[in-house]
PDB file of C-alpha atoms in Angstrom:
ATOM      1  CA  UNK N 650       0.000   0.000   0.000  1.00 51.00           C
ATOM      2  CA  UNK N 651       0.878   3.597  -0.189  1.00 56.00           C
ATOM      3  CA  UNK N 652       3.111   5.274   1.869  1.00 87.00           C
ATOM      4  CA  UNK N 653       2.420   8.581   1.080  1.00 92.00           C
ATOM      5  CA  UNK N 654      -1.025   9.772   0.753  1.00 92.00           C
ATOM      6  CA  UNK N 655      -2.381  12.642  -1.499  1.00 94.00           C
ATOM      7  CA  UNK N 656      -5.465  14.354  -1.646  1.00 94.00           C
ATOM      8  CA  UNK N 657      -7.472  15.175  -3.267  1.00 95.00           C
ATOM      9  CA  UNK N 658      -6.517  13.312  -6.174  1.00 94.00           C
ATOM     10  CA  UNK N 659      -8.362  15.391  -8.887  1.00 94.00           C
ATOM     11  CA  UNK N 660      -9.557  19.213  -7.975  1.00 95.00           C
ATOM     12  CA  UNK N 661     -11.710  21.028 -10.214  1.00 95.00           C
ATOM     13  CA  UNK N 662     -12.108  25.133  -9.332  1.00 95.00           C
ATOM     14  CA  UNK N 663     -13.028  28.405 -10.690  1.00 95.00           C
ATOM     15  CA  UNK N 664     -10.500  30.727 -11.837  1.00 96.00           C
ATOM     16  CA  UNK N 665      -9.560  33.146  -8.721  1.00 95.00           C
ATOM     17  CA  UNK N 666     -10.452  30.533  -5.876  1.00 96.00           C
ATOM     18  CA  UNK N 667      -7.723  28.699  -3.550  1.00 96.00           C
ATOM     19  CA  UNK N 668      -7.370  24.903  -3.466  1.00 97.00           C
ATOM     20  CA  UNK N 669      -5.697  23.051  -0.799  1.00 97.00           C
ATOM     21  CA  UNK N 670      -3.342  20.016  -1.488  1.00 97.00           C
ATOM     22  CA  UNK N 671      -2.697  17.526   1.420  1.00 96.00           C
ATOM     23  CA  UNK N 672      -0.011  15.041   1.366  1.00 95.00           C
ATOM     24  CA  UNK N 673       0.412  12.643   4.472  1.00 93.00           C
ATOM     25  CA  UNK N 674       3.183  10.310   4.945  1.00 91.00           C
ATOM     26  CA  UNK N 675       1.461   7.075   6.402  1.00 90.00           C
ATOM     27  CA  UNK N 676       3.249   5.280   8.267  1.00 84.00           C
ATOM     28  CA  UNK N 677       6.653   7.140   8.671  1.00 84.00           C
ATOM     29  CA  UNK N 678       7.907  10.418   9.943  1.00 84.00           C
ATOM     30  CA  UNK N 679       8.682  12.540   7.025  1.00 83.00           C
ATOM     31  CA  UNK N 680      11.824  15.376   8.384  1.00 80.00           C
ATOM     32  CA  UNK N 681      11.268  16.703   4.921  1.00 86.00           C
ATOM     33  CA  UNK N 682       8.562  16.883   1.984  1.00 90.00           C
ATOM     34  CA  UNK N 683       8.996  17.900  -1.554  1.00 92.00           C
ATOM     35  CA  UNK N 684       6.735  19.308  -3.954  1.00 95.00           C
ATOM     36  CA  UNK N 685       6.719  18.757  -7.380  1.00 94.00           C
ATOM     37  CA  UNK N 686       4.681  20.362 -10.574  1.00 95.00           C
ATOM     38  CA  UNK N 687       4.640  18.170 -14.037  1.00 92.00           C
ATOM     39  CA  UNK N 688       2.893  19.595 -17.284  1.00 90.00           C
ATOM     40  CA  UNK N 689       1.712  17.485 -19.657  1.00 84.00           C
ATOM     41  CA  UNK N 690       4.803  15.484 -21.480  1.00 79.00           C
ATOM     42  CA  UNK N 691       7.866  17.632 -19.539  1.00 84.00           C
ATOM     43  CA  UNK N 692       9.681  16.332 -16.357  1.00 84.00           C
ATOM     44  CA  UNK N 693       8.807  17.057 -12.748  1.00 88.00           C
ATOM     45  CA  UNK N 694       9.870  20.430 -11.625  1.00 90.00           C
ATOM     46  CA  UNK N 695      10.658  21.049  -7.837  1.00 90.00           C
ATOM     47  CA  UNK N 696       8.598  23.351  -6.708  1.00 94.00           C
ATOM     48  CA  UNK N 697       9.762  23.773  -2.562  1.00 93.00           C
ATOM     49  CA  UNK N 698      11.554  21.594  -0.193  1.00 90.00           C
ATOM     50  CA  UNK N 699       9.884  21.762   2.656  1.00 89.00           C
ATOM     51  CA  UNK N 700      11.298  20.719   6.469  1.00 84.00           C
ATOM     52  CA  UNK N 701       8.831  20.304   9.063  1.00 80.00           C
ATOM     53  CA  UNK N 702       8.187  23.186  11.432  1.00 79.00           C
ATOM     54  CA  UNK N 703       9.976  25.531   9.306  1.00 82.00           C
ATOM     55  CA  UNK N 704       9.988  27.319   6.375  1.00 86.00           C
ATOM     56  CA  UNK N 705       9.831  25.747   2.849  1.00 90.00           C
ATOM     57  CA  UNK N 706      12.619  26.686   0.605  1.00 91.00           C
ATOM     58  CA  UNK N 707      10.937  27.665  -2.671  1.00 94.00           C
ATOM     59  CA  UNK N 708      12.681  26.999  -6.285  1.00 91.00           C
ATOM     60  CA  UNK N 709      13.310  29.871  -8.512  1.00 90.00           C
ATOM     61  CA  UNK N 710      10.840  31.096 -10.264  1.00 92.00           C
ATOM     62  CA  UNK N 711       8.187  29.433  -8.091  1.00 94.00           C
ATOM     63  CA  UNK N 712       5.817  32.452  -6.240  1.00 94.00           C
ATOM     64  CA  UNK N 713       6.012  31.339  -2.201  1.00 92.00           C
ATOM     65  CA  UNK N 714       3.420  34.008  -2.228  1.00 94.00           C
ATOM     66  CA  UNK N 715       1.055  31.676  -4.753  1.00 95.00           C
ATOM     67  CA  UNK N 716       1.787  28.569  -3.585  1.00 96.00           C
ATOM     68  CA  UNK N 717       1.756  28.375   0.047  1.00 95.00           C
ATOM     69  CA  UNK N 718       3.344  25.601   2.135  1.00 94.00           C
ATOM     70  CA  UNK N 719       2.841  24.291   5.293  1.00 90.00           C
ATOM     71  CA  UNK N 720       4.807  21.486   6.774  1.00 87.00           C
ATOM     72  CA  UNK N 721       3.425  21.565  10.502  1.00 81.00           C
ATOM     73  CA  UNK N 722       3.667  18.204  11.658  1.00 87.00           C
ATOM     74  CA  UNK N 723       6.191  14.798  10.697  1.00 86.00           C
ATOM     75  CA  UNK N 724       3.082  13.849   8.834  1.00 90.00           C
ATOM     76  CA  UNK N 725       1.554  16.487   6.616  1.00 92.00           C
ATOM     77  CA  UNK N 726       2.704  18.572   4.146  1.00 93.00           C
ATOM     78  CA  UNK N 727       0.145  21.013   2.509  1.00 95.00           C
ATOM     79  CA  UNK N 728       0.267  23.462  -0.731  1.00 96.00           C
ATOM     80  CA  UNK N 729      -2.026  26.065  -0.963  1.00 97.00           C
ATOM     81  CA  UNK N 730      -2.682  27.418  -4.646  1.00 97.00           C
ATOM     82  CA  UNK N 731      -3.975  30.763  -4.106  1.00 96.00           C
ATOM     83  CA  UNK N 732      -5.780  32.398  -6.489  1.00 96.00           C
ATOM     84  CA  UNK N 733      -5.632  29.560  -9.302  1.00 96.00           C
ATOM     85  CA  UNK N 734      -5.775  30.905 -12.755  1.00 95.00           C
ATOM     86  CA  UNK N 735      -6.129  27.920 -15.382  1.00 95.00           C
ATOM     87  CA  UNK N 736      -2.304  28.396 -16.353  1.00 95.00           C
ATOM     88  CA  UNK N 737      -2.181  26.365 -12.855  1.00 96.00           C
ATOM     89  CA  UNK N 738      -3.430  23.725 -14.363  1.00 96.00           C
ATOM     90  CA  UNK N 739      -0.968  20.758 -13.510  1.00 95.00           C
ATOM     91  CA  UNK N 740      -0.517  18.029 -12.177  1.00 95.00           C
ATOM     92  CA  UNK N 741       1.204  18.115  -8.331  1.00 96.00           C
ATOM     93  CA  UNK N 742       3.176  15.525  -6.582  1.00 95.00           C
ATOM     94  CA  UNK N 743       4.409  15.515  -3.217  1.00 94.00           C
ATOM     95  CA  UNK N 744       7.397  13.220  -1.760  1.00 91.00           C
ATOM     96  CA  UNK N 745       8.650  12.392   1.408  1.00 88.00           C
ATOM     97  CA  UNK N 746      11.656  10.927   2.960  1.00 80.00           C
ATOM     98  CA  UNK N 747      13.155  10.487   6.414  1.00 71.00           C
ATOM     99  CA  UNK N 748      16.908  10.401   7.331  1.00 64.00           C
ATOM    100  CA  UNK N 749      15.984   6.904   8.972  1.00 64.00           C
ATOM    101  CA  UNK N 750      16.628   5.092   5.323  1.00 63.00           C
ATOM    102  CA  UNK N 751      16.213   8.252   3.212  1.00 64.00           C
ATOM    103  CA  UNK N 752      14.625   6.930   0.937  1.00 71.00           C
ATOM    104  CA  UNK N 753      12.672   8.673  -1.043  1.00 78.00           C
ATOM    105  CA  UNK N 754       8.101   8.252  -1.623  1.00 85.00           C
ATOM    106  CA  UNK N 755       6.348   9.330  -3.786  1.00 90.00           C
ATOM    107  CA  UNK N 756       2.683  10.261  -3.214  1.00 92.00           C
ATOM    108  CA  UNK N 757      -0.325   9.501  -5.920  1.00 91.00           C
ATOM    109  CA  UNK N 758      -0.115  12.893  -7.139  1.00 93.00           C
ATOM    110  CA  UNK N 759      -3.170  15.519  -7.375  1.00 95.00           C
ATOM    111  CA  UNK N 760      -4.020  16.655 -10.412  1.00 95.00           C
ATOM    112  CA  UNK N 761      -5.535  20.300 -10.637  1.00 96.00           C
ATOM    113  CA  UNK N 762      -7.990  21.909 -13.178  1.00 95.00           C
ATOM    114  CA  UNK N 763      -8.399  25.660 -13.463  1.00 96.00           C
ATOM    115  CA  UNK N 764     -11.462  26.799 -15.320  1.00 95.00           C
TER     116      UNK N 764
ATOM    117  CA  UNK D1132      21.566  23.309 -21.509  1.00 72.00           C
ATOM    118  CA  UNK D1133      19.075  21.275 -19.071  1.00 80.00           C
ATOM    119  CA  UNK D1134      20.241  19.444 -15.791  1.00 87.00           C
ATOM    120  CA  UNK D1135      19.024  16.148 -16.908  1.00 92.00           C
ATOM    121  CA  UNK D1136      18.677  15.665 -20.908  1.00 93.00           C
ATOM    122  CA  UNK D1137      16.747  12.177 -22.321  1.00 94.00           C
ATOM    123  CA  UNK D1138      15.753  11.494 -25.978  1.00 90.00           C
ATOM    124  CA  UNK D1139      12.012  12.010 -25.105  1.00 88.00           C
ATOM    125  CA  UNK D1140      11.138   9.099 -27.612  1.00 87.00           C
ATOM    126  CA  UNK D1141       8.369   7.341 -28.169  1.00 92.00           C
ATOM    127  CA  UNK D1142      10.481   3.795 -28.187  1.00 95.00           C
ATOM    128  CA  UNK D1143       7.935   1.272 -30.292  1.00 96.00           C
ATOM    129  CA  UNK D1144       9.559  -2.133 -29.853  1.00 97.00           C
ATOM    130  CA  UNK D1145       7.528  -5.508 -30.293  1.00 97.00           C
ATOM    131  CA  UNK D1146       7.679  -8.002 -27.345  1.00 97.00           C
ATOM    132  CA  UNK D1147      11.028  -9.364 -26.776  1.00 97.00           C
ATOM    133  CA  UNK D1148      13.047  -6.730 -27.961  1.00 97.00           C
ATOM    134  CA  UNK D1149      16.477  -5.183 -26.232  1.00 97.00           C
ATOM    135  CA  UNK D1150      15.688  -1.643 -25.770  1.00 97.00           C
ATOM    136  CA  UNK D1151      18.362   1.079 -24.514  1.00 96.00           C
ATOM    137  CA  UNK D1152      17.836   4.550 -23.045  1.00 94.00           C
ATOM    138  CA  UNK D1153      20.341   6.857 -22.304  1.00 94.00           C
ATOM    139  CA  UNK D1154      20.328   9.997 -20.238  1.00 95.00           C
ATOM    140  CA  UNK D1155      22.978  12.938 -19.668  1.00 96.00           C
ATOM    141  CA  UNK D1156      23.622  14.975 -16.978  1.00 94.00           C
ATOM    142  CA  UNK D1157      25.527  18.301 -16.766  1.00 92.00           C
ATOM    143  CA  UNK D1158      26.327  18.670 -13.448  1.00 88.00           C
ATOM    144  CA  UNK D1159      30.306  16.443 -12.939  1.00 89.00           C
ATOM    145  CA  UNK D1160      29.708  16.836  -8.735  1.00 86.00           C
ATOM    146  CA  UNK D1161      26.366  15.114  -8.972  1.00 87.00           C
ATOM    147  CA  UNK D1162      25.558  12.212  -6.344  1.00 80.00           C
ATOM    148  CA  UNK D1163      23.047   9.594  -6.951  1.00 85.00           C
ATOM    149  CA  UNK D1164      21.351   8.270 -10.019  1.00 90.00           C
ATOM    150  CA  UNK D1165      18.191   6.481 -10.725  1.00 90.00           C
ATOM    151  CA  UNK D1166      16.015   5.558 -12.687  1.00 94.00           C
ATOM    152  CA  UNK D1167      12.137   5.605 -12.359  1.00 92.00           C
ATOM    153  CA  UNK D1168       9.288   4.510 -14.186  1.00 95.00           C
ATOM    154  CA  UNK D1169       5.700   6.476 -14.607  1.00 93.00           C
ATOM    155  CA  UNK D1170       2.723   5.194 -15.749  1.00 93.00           C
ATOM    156  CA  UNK D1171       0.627   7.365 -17.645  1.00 87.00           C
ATOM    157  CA  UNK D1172      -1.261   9.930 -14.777  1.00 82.00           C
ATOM    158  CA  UNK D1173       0.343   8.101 -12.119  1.00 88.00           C
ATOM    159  CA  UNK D1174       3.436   9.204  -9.445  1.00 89.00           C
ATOM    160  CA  UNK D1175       6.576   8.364 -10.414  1.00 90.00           C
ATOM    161  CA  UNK D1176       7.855   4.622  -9.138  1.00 90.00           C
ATOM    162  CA  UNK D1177      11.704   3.903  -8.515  1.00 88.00           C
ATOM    163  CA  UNK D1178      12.677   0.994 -10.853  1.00 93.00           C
ATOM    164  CA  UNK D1179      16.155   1.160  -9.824  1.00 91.00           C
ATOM    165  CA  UNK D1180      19.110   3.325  -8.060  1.00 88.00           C
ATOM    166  CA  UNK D1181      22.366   3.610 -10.665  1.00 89.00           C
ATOM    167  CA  UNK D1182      25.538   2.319  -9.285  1.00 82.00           C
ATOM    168  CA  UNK D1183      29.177   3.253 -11.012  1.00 82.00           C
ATOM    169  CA  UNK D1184      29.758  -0.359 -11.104  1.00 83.00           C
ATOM    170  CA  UNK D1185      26.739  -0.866 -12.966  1.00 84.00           C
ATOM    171  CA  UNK D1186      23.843  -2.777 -11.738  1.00 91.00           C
ATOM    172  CA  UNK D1187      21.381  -5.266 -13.165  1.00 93.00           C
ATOM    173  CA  UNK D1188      17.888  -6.171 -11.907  1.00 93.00           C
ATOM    174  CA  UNK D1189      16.387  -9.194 -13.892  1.00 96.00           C
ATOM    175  CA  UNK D1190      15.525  -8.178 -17.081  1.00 97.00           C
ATOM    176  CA  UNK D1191      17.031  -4.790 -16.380  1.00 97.00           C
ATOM    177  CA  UNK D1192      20.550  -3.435 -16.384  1.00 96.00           C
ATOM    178  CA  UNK D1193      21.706   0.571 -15.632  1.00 96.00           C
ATOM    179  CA  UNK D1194      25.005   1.859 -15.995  1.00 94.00           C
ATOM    180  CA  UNK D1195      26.828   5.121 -14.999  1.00 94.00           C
ATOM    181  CA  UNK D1196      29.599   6.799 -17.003  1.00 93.00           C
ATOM    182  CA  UNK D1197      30.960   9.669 -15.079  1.00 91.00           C
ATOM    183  CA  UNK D1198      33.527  10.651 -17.726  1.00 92.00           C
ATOM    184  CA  UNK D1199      30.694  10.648 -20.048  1.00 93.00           C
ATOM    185  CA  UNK D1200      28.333  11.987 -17.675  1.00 94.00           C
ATOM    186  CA  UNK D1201      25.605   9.822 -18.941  1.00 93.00           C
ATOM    187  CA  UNK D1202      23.456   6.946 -17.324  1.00 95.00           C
ATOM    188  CA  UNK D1203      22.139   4.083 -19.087  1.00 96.00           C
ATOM    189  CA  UNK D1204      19.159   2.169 -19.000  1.00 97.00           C
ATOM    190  CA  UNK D1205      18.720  -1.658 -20.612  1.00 97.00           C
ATOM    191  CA  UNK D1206      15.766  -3.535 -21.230  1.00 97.00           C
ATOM    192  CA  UNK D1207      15.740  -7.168 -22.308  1.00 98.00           C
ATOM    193  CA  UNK D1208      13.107  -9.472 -23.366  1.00 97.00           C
ATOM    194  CA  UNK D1209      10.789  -6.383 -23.583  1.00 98.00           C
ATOM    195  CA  UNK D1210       6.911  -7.079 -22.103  1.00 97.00           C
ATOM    196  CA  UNK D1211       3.902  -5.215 -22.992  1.00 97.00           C
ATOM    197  CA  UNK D1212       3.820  -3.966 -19.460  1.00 97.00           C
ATOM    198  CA  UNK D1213       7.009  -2.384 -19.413  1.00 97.00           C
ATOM    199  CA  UNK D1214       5.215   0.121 -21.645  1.00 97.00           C
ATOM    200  CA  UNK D1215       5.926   3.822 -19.467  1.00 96.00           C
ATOM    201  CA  UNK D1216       7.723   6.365 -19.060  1.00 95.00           C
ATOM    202  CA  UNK D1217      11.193   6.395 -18.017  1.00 96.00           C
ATOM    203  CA  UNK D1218      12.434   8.847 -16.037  1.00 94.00           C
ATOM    204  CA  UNK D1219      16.338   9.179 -15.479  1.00 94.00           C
ATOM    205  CA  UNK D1220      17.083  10.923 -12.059  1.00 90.00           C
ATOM    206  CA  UNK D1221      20.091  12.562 -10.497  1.00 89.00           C
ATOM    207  CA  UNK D1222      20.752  14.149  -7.235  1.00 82.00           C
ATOM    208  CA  UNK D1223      23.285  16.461  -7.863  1.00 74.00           C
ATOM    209  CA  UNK D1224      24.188  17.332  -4.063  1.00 66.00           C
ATOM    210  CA  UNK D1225      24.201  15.412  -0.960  1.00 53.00           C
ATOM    211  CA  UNK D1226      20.359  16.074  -0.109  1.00 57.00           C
ATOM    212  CA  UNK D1227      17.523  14.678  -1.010  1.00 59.00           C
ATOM    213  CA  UNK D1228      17.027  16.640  -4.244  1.00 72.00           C
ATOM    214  CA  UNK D1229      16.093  15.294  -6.906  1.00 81.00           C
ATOM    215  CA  UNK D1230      16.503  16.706 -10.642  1.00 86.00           C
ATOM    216  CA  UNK D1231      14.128  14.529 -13.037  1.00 89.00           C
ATOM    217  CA  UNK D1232      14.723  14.161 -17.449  1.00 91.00           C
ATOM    218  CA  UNK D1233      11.272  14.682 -19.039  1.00 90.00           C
ATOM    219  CA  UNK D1234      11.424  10.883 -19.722  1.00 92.00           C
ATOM    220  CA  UNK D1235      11.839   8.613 -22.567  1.00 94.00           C
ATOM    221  CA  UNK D1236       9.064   7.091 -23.440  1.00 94.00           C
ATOM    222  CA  UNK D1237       8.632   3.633 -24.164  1.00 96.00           C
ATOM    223  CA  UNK D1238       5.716   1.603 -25.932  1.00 96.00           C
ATOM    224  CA  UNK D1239       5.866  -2.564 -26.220  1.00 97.00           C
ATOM    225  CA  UNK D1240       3.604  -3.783 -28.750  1.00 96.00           C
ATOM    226  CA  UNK D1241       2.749  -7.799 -29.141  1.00 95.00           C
TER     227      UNK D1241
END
């Protein structure tokens, strides 16, 4: 079964509106979470690294501002799109690891709709 | 030039086939290798970590050429459901950072 959980796994919205991503590690402590953004045929792009109780670390180019992280417990990770315009469109993955093996899980992915 | 550079294919090989992808990197100090495989819509699923001694899993075989700064990835005996995506991966510091190719993609037919 999974290790990492995402939800939801499909989000439809309006243009303008917020949509909240969750991604739970299941049955591990996750020190760190990593969000990733893939369009359709390119590679997964990092979006933030993200360690929990502090700050994510946001690649460049990618609005903190817009997408808001949250990494307040060993066990969820959360981006907030804010204000989703349909160029948002994409499809978002979330990974965890933990310096116990750190190895590296990948979670089902969400995949986001902007009308 | 881009991190991680794959032919983005499509690969059409019947069953049975050999198939080989290969992957570059630009970045000499890089760490750790891999390669995973993605189903179409799906997360991305680690088929196998890269080793400079070169590793083989069953029916599959990666090498790593650090002089060449390129990573290899062979296929024998091909099966429809190795039909995917294959996504060559490097960390190119010691954390857990991950650069990902677009992916070469790969399509078994019978």
């Amino acid at each position: 079964g999974a290790v990492v959980s995402q939800h939801p796994s499909w989000v439809i919205c309006k243009s303008g509106t917020s949509v909240k991503i969750e991604c739970r590690s299941l049955d591990f402590q996750a020190t760190t979470m990593f969000w990733y953004r893939q369009f359709p045929k390119q590679s997964l792009m990092l979006m933030a690294t993200s360690n929990e109780g502090s700050k994510a670390t946001y690649e460049q180019g990618v609005e903190k501002d817009k997408f808001l992280i949250n990494h307040a417990s060993l066990t969820l990770s959360t981006l907030t799109v804010t204000s989703a315009h349909p160029e948002d469109s994409s499809f978002y993955i979330c990974s965890a690891t933990t310096r116990v093996t750190g190895e590296l899980f990948f979670g089902e992915g969400s995949r986001l709709t902007v009308l | 030039r881009k991190e991680v550079e794959q032919d983005p294919g499509p690969f059409n090989v019947p069953e049975g086939a050999t198939v080989a992808f290969n992957c570059t990197y630009s970045n000499s100090a890089s760490q750790s290798f891999f390669w995973y495989r993605q189903d179409c819509r799906k997360e991305p699923k680690l088929l196998m970590s890269v080793y400079s001694s070169g590793n083989e899993d069953g029916r599959f075989t990666a090498q790593l050429n650090r002089a060449s700064q390129y990573i290899s990835l062979l296929i024998r005996d091909s099966k429809l459901s190795d039909s995917a995506t294959y996504l060559c991966v490097v960390n190119p510091r010691a954390v857990d950072k991950l650069i990902f190719g677009a992916g070469t993609r790969l399509a078994v037919h019978p």
